Short mmCIF file of C-alpha atoms and ligand atoms in Angstrom, two decimals:
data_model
loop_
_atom_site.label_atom_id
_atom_site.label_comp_id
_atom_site.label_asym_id
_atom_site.label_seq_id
_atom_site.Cartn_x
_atom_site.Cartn_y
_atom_site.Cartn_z
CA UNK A 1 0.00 0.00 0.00
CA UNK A 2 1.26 3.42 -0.67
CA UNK A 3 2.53 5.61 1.87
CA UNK A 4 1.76 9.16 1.97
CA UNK A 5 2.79 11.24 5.51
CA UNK A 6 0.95 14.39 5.30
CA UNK A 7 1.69 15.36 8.95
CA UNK A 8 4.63 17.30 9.18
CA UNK A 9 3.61 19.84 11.48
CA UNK A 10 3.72 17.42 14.18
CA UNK A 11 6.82 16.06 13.74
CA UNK A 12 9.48 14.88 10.34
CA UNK A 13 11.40 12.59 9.33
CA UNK A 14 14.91 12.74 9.99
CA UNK A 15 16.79 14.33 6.76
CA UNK A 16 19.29 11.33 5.74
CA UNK A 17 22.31 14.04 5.79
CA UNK A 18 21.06 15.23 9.36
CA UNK A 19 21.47 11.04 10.37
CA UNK A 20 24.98 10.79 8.58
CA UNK A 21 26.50 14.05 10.31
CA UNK A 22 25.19 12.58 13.44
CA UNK A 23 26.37 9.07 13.27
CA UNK A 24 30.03 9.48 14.47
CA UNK A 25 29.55 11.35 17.94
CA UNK A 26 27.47 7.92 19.16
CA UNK A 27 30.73 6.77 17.46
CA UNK A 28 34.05 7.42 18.61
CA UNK A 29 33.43 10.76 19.18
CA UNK A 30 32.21 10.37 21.98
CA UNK A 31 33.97 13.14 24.47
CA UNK A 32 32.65 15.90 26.51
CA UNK A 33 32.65 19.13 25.14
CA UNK A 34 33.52 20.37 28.27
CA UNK A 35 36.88 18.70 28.86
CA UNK A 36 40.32 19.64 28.38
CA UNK A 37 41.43 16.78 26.19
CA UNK A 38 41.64 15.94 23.00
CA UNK A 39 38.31 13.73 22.80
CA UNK A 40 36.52 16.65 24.82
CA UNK A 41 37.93 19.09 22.02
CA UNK A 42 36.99 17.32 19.17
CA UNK A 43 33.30 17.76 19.88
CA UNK A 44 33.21 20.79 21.53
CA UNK A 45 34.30 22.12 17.81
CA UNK A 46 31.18 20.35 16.82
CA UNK A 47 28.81 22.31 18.73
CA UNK A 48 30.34 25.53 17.64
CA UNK A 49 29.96 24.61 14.31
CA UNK A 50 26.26 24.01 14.73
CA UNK A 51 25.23 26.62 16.32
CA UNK A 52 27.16 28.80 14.04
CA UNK A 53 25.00 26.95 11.18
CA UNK A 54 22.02 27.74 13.54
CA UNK A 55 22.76 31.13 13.49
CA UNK A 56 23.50 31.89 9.95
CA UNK A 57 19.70 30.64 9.41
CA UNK A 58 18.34 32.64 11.90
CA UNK A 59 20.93 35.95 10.99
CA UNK A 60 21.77 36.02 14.64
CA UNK A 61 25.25 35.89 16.70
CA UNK A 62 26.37 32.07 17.67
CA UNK A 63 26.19 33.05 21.45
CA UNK A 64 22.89 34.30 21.34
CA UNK A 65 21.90 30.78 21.09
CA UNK A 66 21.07 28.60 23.55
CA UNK A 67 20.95 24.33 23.19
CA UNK A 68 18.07 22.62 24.97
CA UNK A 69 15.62 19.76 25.01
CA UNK A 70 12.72 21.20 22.69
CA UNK A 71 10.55 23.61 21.54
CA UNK A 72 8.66 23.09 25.31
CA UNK A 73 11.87 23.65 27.01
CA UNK A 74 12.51 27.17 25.20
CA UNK A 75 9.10 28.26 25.70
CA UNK A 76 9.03 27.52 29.38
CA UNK A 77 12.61 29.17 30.41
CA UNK A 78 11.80 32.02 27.88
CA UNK A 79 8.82 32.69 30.34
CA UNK A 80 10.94 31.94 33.33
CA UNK A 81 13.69 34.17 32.63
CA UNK A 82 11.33 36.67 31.61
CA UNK A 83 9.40 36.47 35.24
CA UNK A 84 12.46 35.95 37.20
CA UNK A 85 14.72 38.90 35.54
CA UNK A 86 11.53 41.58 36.03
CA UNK A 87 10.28 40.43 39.92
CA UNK A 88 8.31 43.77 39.93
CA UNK A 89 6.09 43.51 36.84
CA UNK A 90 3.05 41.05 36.95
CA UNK A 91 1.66 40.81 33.67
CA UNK A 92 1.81 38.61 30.27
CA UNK A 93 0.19 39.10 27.14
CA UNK A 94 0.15 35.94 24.60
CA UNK A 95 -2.53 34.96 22.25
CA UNK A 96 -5.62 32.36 22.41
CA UNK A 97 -4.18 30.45 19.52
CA UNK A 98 -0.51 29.57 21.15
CA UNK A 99 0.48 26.02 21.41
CA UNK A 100 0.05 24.28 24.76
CA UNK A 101 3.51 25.06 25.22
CA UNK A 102 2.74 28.20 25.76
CA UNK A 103 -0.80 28.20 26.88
CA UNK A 104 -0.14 26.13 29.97
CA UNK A 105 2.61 28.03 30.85
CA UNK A 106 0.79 30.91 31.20
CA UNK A 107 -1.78 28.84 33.35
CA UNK A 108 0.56 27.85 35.35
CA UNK A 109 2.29 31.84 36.14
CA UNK A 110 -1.71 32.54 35.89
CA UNK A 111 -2.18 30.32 39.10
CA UNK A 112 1.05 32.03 40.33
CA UNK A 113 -0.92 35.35 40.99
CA UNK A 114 0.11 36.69 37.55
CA UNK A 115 -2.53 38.79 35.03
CA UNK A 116 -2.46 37.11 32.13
CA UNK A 117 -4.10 39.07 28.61
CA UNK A 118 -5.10 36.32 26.12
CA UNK A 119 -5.50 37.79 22.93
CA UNK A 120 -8.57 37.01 20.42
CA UNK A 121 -8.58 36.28 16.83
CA UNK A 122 -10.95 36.49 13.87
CA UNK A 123 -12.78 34.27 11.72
CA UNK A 124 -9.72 34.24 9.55
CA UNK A 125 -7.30 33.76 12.64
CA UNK A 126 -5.67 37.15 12.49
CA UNK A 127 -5.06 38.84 15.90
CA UNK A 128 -6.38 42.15 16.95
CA UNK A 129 -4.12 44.34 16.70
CA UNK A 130 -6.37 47.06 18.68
CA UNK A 131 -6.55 44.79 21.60
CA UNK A 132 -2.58 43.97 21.46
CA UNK A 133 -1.95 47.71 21.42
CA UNK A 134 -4.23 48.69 24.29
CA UNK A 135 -2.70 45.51 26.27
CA UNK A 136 0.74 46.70 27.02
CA UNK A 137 1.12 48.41 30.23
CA UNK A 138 4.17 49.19 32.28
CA UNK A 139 3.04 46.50 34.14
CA UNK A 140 3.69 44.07 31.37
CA UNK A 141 6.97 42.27 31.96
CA UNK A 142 6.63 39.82 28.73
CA UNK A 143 4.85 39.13 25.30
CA UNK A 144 4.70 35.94 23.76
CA UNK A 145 3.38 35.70 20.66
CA UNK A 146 3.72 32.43 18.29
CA UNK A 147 5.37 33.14 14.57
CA UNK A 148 2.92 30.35 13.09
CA UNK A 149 0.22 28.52 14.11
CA UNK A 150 0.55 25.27 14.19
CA UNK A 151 -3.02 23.95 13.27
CA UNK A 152 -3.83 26.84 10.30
CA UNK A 153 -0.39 27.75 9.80
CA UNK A 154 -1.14 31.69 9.83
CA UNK A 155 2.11 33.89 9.83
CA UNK A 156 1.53 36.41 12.23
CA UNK A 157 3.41 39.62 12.40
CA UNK A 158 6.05 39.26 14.78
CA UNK A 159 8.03 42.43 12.83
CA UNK A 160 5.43 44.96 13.92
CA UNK A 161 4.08 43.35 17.66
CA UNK A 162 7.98 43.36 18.64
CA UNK A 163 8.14 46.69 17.65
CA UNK A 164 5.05 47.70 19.68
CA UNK A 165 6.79 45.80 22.59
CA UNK A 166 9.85 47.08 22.20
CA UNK A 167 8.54 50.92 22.02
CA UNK A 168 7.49 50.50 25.41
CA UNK A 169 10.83 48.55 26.84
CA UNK A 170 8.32 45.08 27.34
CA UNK A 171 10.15 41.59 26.41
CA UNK A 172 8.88 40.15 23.49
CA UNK A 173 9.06 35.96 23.32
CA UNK A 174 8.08 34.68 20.10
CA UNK A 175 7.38 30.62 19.74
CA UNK A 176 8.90 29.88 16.11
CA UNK A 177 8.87 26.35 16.65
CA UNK A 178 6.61 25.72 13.25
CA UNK A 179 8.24 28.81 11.60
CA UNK A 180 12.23 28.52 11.45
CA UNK A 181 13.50 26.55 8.34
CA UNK A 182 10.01 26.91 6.55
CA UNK A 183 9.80 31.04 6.11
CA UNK A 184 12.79 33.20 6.36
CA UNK A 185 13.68 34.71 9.78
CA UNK A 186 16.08 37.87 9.96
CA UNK A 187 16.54 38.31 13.61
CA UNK A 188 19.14 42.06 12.49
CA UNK A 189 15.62 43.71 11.82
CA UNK A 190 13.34 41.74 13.80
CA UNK A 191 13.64 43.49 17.52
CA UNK A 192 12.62 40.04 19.37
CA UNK A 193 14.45 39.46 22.19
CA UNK A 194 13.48 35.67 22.87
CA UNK A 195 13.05 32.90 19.57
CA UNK A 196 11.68 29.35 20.78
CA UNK A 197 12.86 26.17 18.01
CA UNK A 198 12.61 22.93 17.53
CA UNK A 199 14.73 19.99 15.80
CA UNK A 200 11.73 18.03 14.82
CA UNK A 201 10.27 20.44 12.83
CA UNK A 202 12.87 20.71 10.72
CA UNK A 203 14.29 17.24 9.99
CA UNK A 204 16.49 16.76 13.20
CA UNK A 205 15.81 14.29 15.87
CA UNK A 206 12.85 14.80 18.40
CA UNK A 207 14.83 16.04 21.90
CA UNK A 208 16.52 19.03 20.69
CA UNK A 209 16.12 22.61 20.54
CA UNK A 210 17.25 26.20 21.28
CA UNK A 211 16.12 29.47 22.50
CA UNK A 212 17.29 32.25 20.77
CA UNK A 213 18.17 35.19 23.81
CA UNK A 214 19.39 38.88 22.18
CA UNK A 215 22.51 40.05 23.59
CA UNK A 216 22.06 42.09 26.29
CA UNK A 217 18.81 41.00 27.34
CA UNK A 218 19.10 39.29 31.05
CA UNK A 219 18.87 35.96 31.49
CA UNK A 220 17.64 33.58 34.56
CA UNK A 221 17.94 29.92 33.96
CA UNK A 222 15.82 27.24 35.79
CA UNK A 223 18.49 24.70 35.72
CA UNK A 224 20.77 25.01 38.40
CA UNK A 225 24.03 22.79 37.57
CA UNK A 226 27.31 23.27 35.58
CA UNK A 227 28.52 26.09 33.51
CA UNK A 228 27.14 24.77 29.83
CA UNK A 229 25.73 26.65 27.48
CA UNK A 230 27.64 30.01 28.90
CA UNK A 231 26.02 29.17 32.54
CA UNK A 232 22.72 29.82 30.89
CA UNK A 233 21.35 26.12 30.55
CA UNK A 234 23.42 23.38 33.02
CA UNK A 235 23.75 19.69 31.70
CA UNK A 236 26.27 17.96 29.47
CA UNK A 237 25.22 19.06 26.19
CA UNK A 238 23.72 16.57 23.75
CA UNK A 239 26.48 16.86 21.03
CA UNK A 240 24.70 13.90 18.27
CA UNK A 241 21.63 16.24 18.27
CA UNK A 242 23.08 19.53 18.34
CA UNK A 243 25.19 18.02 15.64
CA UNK A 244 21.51 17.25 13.42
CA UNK A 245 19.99 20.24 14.22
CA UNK A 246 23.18 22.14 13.02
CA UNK A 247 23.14 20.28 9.60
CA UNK A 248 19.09 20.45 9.86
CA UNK A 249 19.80 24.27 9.95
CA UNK A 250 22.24 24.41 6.88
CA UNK A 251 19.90 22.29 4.65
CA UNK A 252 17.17 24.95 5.48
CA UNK A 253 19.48 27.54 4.79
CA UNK A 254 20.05 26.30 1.68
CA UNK A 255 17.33 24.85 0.36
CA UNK A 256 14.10 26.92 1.90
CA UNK A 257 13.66 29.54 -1.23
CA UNK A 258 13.12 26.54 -3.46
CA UNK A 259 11.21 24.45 -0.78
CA UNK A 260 9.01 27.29 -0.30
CA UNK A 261 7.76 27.59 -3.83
CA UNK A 262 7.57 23.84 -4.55
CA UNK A 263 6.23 22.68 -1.07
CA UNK A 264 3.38 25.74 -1.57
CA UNK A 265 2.40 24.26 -4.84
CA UNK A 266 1.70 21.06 -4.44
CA UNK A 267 0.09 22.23 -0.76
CA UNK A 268 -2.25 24.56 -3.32
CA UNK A 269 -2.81 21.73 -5.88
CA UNK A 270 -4.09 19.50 -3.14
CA UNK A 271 -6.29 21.70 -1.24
CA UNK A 272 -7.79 23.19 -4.08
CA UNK A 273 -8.25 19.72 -5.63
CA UNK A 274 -9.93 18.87 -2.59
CA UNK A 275 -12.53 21.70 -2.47
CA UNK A 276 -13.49 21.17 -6.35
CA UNK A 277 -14.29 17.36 -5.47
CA UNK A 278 -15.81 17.27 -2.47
CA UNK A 279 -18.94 19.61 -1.47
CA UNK A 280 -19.14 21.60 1.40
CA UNK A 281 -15.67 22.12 2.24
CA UNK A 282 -13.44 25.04 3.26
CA UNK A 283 -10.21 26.04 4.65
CA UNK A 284 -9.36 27.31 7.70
CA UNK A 285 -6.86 30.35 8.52
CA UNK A 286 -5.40 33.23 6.76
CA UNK A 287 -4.50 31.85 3.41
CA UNK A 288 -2.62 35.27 2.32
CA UNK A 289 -0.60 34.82 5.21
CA UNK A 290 0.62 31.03 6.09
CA UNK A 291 3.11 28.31 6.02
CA UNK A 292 3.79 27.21 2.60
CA UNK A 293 3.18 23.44 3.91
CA UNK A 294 -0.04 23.65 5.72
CA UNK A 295 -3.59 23.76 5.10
CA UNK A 296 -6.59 23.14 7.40
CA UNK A 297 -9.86 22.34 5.53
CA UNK A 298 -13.08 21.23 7.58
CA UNK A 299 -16.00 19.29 5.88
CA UNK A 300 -18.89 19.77 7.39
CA UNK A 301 -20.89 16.98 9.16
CA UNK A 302 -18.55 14.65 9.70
CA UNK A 303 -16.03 13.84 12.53
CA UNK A 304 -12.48 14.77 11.93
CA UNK A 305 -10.99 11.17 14.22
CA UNK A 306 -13.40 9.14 11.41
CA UNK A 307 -11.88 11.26 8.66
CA UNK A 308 -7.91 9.83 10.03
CA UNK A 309 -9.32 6.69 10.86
CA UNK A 310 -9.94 5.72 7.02
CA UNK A 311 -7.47 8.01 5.85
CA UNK A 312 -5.02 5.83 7.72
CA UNK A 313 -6.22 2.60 6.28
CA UNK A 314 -5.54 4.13 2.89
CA UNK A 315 -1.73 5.04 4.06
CA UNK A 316 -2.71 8.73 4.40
CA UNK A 317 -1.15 10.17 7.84
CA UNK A 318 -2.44 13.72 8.77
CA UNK A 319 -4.22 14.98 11.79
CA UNK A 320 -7.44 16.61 12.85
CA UNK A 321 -8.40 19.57 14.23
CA UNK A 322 -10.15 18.04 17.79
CA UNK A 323 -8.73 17.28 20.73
CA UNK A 324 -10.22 14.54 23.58
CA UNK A 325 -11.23 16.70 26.35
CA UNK A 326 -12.82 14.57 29.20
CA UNK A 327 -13.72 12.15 26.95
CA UNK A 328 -15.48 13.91 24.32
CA UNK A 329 -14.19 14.89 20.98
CA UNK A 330 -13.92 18.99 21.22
CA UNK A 331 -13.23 21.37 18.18
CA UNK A 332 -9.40 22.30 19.00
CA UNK A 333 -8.83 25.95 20.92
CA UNK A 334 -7.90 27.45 17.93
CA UNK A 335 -10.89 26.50 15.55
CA UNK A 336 -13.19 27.43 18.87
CA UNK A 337 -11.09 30.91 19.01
CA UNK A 338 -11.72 31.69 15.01
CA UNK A 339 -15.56 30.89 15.71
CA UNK A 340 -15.41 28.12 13.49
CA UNK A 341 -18.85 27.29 13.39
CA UNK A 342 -19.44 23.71 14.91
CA UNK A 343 -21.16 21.37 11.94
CA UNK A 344 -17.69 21.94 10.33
CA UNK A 345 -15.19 23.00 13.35
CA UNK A 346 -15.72 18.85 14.26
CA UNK A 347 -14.81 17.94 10.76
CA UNK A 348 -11.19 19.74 10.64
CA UNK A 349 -8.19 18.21 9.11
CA UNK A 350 -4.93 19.52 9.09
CA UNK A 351 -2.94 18.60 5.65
CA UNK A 352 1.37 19.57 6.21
CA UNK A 353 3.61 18.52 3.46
CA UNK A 354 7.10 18.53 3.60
CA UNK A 355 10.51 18.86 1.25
CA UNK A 356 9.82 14.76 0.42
CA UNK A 357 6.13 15.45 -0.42
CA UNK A 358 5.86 14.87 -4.31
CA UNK A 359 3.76 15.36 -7.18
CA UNK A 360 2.15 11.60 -6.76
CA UNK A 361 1.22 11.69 -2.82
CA UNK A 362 -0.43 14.54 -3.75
CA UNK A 363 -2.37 13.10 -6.39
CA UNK A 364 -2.98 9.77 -4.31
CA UNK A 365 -4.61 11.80 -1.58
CA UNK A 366 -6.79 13.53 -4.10
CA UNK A 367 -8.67 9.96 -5.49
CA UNK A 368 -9.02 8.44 -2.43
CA UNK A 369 -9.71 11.91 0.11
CA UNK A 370 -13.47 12.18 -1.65
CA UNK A 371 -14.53 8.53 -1.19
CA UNK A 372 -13.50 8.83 2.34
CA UNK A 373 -15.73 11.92 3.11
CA UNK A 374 -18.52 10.64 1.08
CA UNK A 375 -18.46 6.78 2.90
CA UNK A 376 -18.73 8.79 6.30
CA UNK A 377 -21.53 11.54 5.09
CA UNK A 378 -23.69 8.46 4.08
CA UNK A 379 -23.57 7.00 7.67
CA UNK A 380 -23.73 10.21 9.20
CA UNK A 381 -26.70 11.40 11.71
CA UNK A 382 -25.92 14.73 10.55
CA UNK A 383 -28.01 15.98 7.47
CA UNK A 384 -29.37 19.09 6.93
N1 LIG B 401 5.31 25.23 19.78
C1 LIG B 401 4.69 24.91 18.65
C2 LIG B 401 4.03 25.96 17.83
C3 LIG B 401 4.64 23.57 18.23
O1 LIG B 401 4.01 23.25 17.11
C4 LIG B 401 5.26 22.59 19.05
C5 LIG B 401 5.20 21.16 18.68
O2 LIG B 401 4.22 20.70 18.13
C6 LIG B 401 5.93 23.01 20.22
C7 LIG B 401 5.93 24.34 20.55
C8 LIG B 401 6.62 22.03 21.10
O3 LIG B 401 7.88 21.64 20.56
P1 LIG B 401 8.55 20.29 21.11
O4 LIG B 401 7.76 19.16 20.57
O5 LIG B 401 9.96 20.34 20.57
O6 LIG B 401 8.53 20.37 22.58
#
């Protein structure tokens, strides 16, 4: 049966010349970066070079990068050193659309006795701006607003919210996880002063990722420990990964102008393909302003798990737009933010392709997607 994996936002495969370059450090090199000798040496040059590959991608200094677990991890010391470095201010703005990265985060400094300001969207998924501007108080001590979404893939715009932010001397956290390596990030213009990433979004290993910290911006880690990472994140540093997410990095770097056209083409041929065959359909999100990979198209009266379910039998992996809250099926929080009405919010499917999608997944998807939808509309108790 063919294959097709049409779920990249959630995680991708590992790049073949991410596995080679990290091969040899589970190899015999094998040192500490930290120590004096010659093993310790040999992959401490490693790291350098990765995060000097990082940082050409992301048109920021090497040290300004930081080397940690995940996307999570960045999010949750970006908040931390935020809150710790600013004792005297007690409020954080984010939106309603962030990824539970974020979102329980700021339940958890909520709980904490902070004010949180959760931002709304409309229909389309585009915040208001009116409500950001109004938010910001000398009482706010951070922002954190994702790049992308990671259901609807809208690009929101991190150029002019930082520069709101930074007007007004408030920290602005941005969670790139879903936008580094797929749209082009020039941190010299872009007055952020905290970047969340992830490996696994971009063809490195699940388990690694960094947090981008501007010079001069304090920082407070919550790892206390050795002197890693310039004292700013304690534990031995996991050189195979850094090592991936380095080369993960340069094969962005060099390959994302192309990947963006061709990867936004066949994302256009199958979700337009999709709404010409199969009636009452549509797309959520901004679709002037997202990821070139993603697309998020409901279909109304039927359930989104059923839609997987016999997309999976055909070989089709994607994911849906619900999540199991106390045992029921629930719209996700960011359909429910964009007021996605219900008959089709329960029906959502997001579609992300990736640099190894090609011409004939695409096509696959598109004779077998209609017969799926139309199997599960004839057993359906919705009609209307
Ligand atoms: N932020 C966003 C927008 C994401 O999409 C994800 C992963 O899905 C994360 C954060 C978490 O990253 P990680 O899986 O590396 O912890």
């Amino acid at each position: 049966m063919k294959s097709v994996y049409l779920d990249n936002n959630a995680t991708t495969a590992v790049a073949p010349e991410v596995l080679a370059a990290m091969l040899p450090y589970f190899g015999d090199l094998y040192g500490n970066p930290s120590s004096m000798h010659s093993f310790g040496g040999q992959v401490a040059g490693a790291v350098d070079e990765a995060r000097e590959s990082l940082a050409e991608l992301l048109h920021c200094e090497p040290e300004e990068l930081i080397f940690t677990a995940s996307g999570t991890e960045s999010d949750n010391s970006a908040f931390w050193s935020a809150l710790q470095s600013q004792p005297e201010k007690r409020h954080i703005v984010t939106s309603k659309v962030e990824h539970p990265a974020v979102l329980n985060v700021c339940q958890f400094w909520e709980r904490e006795g902070y004010h949180l300001t959760y931002l709304d969207v409309d229909h389309l998924g585009r915040l208001d701006m009116e409500q950001y501007k109004k938010s910001l108080t000398p009482d706010t001590a951070l922002v954190s607003i994702m790049f992308a979404n990671n259901e609807v893939g809208n690009i929101f715009p991190i150029q002019t919210l930082s520069e709101l932010a930074r007007e007004k001397g408030i920290l602005f956290h941005t969670d790139a996880v879903q936008a580094v390596g797929k749209i082009p990030i020039d941190l010299r213009h872009l007055p952020v002063d905290m970047l969340s990433l992830s490996g696994h979004k971009i063809n490195a290993p699940k388990g690694i990722g960094a947090l981008y910290v501007r010079k001069g911006v304090r920082f407070r880690s919550f790892l206390r420990g050795g002197h890693q990472e310039l004292g700013r994140r304690a534990g031995t540093e996991n050189v195979p990964y850094i090592v991936g997410l380095g080369m993960a990095a340069k094969l962005s770097q060099e390959f994302m102008q192309k990947e963006r056209v061709d990867v936004a083409l066949l994302r256009d041929q199958l979700e337009s393909g999709l709404l010409e065959s199969i009636p009452d359909a549509r797309v959520n999100g901004d679709i002037e302003n997202r990821l070139p990979n993603t697309s998020n198209i409901s279909f109304k009266n039927v359930e989104g798990e059923a839609i997987l379910l016999l997309l999976d039998r055909l070989g089709i992996a994607a994911s849906s737009g619900s999540a199991c809250t106390s045992g029921s099926l629930e719209p996700s929080h960011v359909l429910r933010a964009m007021g996605v009405p219900f008959n089709y919010a329960h029906g959502s499917i997001r579609l992300s392709l990736s640099r190894y999608t090609t011409e004939d997944d695409v096509k696959y998807v598109l004779k077998e997607f209609p017969g799926v939808i139309k199997t599960l509309r004839d057993i359906s108790p919705f009609k209307d």
